[in-house]
Amino acid sequence: MPQRQQVLETALEIVGGRVPVVVGIGALRTGDAIALARHAAGAGAAGLLLAPVSYTPLTEDEAFAHYAAVAEATALPLCIYNNPSTTRFTFSRQLLARIAALPQVEAVKMPLPASGTIAEEIAALRPTLPEGFVIGYSGDWGCSRALLDHADAWFSVAAGLWPDSTLTLSCAAQAGDAAGTASTEERFRPLWQLFQRHGSLRVAHACANLMGLTEAQPQRPILPLPDSEAPALRAAIAAMDA
């Protein structure tokens, strides 16, 4: 936990108040998530992102109690992180509505739907959530579609390395410009293919290394991408910089 706190403090120092910083506070124990939330508030973070991480699968009542305890412990806005590929926990629409009614809970970060369309999912979610509640998506390769379908936010990985290009793409999609979105997104296609093959975490590390931004590697047991992917990585970076 001290390492995570130091990372946040360093990020806030570098940002210097120019942009709001939202910090992930997912932890195996509710007490640790509360401690991270309180540290984030004291350090100057703008918001919190909470995934229901646990050693054993949570029941819906356990997940609700976890979010309720963290929401009660902080005045910062809290975003639900629905990330079943990592947590092995999937929020039902009923549970999302229960948690969304808690004070401080103002948004949800959704995965791309396993079935059906994003538009159908958003249409089903909206009536169950408070007015103004933010519905956003992750899974970069599907998020322009989400914005075209009236999602409120894109929780982007690519924006960390290519903020200007990602902003251009998201603005086109939010404006409902389907043709402009498709044209802009062509340069992202090689990157999306890598994300889908290897996961965005591994690819982002590898791209940042090749771009000379850092020598940091993924935390073990996650391994760096194999050398055989170097040509595809360079091609993806060149497409983004074109």
Tab-separated table of N, CA and C in Angstrom, residues 198 206 210 217 224-234:
chain	number	residue	atom	x	y	z
A	198	HIS	N	-3.062	-9.124	-26.699
A	198	HIS	CA	-2.195	-9.248	-25.523
A	198	HIS	C	-2.715	-8.558	-24.264
A	206	ALA	N	4.984	-1.865	-23.361
A	206	ALA	CA	5.919	-2.062	-24.464
A	206	ALA	C	6.026	-0.818	-25.334
A	210	LEU	N	9.385	1.544	-26.106
A	210	LEU	CA	9.888	1.848	-27.446
A	210	LEU	C	9.868	3.349	-27.733
A	217	GLN	N	8.914	-2.165	-16.574
A	217	GLN	CA	8.293	-3.364	-17.091
A	217	GLN	C	7.049	-3.694	-16.260
A	224	PRO	N	6.744	-9.109	-20.019
A	224	PRO	CA	6.751	-8.216	-21.185
A	224	PRO	C	6.343	-8.965	-22.446
A	225	LEU	N	5.947	-8.210	-23.456
A	225	LEU	CA	5.614	-8.830	-24.735
A	225	LEU	C	6.849	-9.502	-25.328
A	226	PRO	N	6.663	-10.581	-26.076
A	226	PRO	CA	7.810	-11.227	-26.722
A	226	PRO	C	8.432	-10.319	-27.782
A	227	ASP	N	9.736	-10.523	-28.032
A	227	ASP	CA	10.445	-9.722	-29.031
A	227	ASP	C	9.819	-9.844	-30.419
A	228	SER	N	9.151	-10.962	-30.659
A	228	SER	CA	8.543	-11.176	-31.974
A	228	SER	C	7.463	-10.143	-32.292
A	229	GLU	N	6.929	-9.470	-31.265
A	229	GLU	CA	5.895	-8.461	-31.500
A	229	GLU	C	6.482	-7.064	-31.740
A	230	ALA	N	7.803	-6.932	-31.668
A	230	ALA	CA	8.411	-5.607	-31.841
A	230	ALA	C	8.041	-4.952	-33.174
A	231	PRO	N	8.062	-5.682	-34.304
A	231	PRO	CA	7.666	-5.027	-35.567
A	231	PRO	C	6.228	-4.511	-35.546
A	232	ALA	N	5.318	-5.292	-34.964
A	232	ALA	CA	3.920	-4.852	-34.905
A	232	ALA	C	3.773	-3.649	-33.983
A	233	LEU	N	4.532	-3.640	-32.890
A	233	LEU	CA	4.497	-2.491	-31.985
A	233	LEU	C	5.002	-1.237	-32.677
A	234	ARG	N	6.117	-1.356	-33.391
A	234	ARG	CA	6.665	-0.188	-34.091
A	234	ARG	C	5.700	0.305	-35.161
